[in-house]
PDB file of C-alpha atoms in Angstrom:
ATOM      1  CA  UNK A 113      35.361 -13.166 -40.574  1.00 85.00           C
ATOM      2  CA  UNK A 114      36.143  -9.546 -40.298  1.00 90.00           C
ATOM      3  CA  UNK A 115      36.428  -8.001 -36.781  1.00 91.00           C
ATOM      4  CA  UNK A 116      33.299  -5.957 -38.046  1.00 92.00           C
ATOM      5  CA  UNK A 117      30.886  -7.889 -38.918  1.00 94.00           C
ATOM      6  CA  UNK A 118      30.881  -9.444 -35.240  1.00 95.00           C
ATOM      7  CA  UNK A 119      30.473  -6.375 -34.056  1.00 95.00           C
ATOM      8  CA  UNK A 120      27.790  -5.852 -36.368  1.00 96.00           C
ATOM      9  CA  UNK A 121      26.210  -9.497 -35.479  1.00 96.00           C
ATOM     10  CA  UNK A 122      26.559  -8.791 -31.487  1.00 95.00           C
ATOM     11  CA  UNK A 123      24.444  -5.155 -32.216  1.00 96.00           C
ATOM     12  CA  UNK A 124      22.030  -7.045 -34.083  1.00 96.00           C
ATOM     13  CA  UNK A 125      21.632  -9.518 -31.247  1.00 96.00           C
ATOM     14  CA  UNK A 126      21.459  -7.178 -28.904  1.00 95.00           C
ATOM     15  CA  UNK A 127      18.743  -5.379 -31.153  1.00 95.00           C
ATOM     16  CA  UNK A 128      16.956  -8.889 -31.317  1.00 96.00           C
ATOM     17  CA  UNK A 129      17.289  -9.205 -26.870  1.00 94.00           C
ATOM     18  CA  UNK A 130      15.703  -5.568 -26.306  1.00 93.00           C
ATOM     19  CA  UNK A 131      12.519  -6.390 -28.731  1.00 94.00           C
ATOM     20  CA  UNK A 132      11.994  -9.880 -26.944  1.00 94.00           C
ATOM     21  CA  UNK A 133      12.991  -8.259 -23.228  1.00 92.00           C
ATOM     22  CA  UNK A 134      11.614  -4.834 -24.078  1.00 85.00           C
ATOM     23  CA  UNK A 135      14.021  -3.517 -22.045  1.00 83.00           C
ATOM     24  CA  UNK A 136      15.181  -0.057 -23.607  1.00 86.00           C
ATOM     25  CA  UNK A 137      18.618   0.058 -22.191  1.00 90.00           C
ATOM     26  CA  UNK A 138      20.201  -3.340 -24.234  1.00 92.00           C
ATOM     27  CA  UNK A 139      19.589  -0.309 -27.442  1.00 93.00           C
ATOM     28  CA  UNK A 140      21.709   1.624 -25.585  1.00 94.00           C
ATOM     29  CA  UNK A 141      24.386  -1.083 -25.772  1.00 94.00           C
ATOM     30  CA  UNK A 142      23.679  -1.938 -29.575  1.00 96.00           C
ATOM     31  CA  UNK A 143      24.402   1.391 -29.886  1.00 96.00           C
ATOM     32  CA  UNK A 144      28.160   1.084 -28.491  1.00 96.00           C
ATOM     33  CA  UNK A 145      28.560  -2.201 -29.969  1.00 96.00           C
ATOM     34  CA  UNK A 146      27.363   0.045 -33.706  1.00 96.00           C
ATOM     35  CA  UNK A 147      29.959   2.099 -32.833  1.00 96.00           C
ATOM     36  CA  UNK A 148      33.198  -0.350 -32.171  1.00 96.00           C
ATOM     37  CA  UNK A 149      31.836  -1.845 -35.329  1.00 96.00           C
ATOM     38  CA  UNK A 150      32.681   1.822 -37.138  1.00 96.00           C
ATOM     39  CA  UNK A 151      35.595   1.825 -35.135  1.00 96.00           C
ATOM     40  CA  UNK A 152      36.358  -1.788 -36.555  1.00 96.00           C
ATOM     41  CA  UNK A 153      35.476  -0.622 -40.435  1.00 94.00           C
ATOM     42  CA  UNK A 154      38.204   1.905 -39.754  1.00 95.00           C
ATOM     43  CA  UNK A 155      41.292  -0.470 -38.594  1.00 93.00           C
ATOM     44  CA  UNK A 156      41.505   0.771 -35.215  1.00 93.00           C
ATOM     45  CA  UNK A 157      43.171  -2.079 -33.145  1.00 95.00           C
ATOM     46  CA  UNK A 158      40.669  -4.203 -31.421  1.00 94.00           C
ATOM     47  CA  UNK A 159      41.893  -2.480 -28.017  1.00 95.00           C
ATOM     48  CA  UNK A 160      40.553   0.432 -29.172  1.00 94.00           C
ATOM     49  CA  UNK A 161      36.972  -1.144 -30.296  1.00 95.00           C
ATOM     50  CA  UNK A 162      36.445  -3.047 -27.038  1.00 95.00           C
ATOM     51  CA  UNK A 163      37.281   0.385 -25.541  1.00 96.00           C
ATOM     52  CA  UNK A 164      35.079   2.493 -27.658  1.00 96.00           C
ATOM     53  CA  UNK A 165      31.987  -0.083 -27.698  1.00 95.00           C
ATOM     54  CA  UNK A 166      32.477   0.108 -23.536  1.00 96.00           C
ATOM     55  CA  UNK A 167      32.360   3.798 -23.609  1.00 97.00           C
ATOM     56  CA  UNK A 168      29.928   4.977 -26.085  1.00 96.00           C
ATOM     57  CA  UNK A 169      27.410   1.523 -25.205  1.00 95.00           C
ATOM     58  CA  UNK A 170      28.356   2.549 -20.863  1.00 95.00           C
ATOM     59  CA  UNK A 171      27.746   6.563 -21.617  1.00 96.00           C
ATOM     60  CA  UNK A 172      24.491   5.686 -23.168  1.00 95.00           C
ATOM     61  CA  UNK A 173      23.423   3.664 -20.747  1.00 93.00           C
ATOM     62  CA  UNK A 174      24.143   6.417 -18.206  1.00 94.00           C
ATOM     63  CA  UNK A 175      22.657   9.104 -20.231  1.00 93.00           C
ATOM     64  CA  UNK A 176      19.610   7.653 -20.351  1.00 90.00           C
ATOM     65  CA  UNK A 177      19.465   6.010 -17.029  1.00 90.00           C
ATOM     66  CA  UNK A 178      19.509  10.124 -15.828  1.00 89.00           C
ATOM     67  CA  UNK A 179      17.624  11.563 -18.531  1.00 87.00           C
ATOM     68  CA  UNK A 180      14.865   9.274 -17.169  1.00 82.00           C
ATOM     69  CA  UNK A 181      14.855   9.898 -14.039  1.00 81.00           C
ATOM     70  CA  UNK A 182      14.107  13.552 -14.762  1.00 79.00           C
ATOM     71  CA  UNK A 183      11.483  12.662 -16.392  1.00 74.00           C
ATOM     72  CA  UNK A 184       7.834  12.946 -14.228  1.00 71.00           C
ATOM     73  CA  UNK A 185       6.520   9.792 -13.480  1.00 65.00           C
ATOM     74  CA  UNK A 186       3.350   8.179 -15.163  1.00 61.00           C
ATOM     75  CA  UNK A 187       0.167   9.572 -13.823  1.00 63.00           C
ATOM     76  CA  UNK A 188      -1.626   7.089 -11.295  1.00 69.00           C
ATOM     77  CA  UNK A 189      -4.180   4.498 -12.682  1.00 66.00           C
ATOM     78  CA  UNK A 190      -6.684   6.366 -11.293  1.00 69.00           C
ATOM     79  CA  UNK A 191      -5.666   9.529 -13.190  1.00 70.00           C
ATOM     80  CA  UNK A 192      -5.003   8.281 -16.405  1.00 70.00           C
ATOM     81  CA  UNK A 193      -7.587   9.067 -19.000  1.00 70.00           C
ATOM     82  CA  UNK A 194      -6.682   5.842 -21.203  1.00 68.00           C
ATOM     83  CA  UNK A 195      -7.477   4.069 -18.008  1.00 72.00           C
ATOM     84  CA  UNK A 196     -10.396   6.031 -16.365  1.00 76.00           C
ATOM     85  CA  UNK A 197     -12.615   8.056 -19.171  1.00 77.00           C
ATOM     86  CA  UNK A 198     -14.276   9.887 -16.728  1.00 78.00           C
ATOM     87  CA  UNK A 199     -10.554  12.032 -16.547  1.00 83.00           C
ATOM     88  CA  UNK A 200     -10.954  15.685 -17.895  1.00 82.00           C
ATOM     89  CA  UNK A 201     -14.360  15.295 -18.158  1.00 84.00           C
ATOM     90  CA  UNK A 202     -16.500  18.472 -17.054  1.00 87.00           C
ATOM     91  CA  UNK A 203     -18.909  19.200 -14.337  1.00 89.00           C
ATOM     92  CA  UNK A 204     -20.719  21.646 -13.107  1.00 88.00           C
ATOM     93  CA  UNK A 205     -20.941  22.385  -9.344  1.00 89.00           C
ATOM     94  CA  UNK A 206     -23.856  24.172  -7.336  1.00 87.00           C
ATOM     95  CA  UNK A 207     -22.673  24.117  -3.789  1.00 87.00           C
ATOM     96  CA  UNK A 208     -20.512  22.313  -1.680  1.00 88.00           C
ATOM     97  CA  UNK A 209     -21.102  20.799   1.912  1.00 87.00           C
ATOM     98  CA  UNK A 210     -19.335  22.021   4.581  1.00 84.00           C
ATOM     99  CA  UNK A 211     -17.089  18.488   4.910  1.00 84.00           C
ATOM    100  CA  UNK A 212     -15.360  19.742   1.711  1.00 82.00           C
ATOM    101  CA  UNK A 213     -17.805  17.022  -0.564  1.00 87.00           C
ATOM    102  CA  UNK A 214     -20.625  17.871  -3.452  1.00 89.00           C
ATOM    103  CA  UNK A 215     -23.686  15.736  -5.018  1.00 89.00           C
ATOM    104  CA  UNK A 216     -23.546  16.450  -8.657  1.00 89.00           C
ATOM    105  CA  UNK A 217     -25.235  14.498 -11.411  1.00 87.00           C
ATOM    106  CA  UNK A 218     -22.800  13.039 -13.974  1.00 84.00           C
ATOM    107  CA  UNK A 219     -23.295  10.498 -16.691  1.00 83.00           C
ATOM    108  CA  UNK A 220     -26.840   9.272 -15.630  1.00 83.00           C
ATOM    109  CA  UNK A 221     -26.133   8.790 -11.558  1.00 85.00           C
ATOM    110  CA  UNK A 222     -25.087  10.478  -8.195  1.00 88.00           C
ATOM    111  CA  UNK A 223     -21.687  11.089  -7.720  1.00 88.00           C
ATOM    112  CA  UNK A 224     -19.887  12.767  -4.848  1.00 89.00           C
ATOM    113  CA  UNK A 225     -17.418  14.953  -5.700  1.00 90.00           C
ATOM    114  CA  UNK A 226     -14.019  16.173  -3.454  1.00 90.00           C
ATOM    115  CA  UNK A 227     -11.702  19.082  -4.328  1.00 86.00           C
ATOM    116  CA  UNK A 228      -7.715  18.900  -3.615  1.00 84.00           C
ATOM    117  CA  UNK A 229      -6.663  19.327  -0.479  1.00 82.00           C
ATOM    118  CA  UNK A 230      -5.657  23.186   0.454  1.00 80.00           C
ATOM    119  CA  UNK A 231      -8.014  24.516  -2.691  1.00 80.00           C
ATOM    120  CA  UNK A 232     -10.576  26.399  -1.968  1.00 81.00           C
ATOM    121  CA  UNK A 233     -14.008  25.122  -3.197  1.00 83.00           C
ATOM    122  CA  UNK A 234     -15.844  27.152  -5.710  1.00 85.00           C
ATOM    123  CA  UNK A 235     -18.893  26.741  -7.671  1.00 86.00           C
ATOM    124  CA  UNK A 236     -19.394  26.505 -11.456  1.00 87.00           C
ATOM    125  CA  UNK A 237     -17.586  24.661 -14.326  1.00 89.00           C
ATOM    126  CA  UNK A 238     -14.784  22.199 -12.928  1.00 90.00           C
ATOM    127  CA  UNK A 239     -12.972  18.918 -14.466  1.00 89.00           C
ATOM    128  CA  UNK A 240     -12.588  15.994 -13.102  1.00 88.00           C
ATOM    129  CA  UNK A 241      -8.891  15.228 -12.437  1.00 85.00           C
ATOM    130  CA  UNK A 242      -9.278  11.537 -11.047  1.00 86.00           C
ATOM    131  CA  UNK A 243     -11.349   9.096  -9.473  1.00 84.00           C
ATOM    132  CA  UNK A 244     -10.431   8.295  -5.697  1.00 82.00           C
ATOM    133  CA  UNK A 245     -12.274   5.135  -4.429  1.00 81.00           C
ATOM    134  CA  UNK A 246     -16.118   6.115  -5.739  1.00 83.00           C
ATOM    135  CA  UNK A 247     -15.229   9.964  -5.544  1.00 87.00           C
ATOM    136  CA  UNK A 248     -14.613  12.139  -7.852  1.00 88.00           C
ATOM    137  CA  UNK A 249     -11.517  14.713  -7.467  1.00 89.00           C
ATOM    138  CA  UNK A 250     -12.518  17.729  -9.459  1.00 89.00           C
ATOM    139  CA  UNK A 251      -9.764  20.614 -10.193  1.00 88.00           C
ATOM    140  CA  UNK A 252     -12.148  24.067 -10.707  1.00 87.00           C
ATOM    141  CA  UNK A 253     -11.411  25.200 -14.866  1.00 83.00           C
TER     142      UNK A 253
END
């Protein structure tokens, strides 16, 4: 059997790992095991495919490893709209108590409503940015 069609078979397998793991980074090492198998298709000694499978499969690992941690982080459960549909929803604010809280009506019922901490609460038009406990957290438009 040629040197790369193993290489080919271990990609593949690897391929076949991530989608039953789900785990993104065993790609990233199909992806240097696709690459000694070029290497291979070339004639480069297998030295030189072990080495290039290590470095391009390693490097992406690496690269994405730090490319995701840049990344933000997912929002909270409580302030994700797929989660919570009362996220980005708007509201409309008379007055607020001295405590920092509001009564508003909203979707039928009585809510209380908070604003960040350090904003400065102002009346009219604002949208609801999560849901803390029974609260809602409203962010002025």
């Amino acid at each position: 059997m040629e040197e790369s069609t193993i290489w080919w078979l271990l990609a593949g397998g690897m391929v076949v790992a991530e989608l039953i793991t789900g785990t993104f980074y065993l790609l990233m090492v199909a992806l240097g095991l696709a690459a000694a198998a070029l290497v291979a298709h070339a004639n480069l000694p297998l030295t030189g495919q072990i080495v290039t499978a290590a470095v391009v499969g390693g490097g992406a690992v690496v690269a994405w490893h730090f490319a995701k941690r840049r990344r933000p982080g997912d929002p909270s459960a409580r302030a994700d709209r797929s989660v919570n549909l009362d996220v980005g929803e708007t509201i409309v604010i008379d007055s607020w108590n001295a405590d920092g809280t509001t009564t508003v009506k909203y979707r039928g019922a009585t809510w209380t409503a908070i604003h960040r901490p350090g904003v400065t609460p102002s009346t009219g038009a604002h949208r609801v940015a999560e849901l803390v406990g029974s609260r809602l957290l409203v962010d002025p438009l």
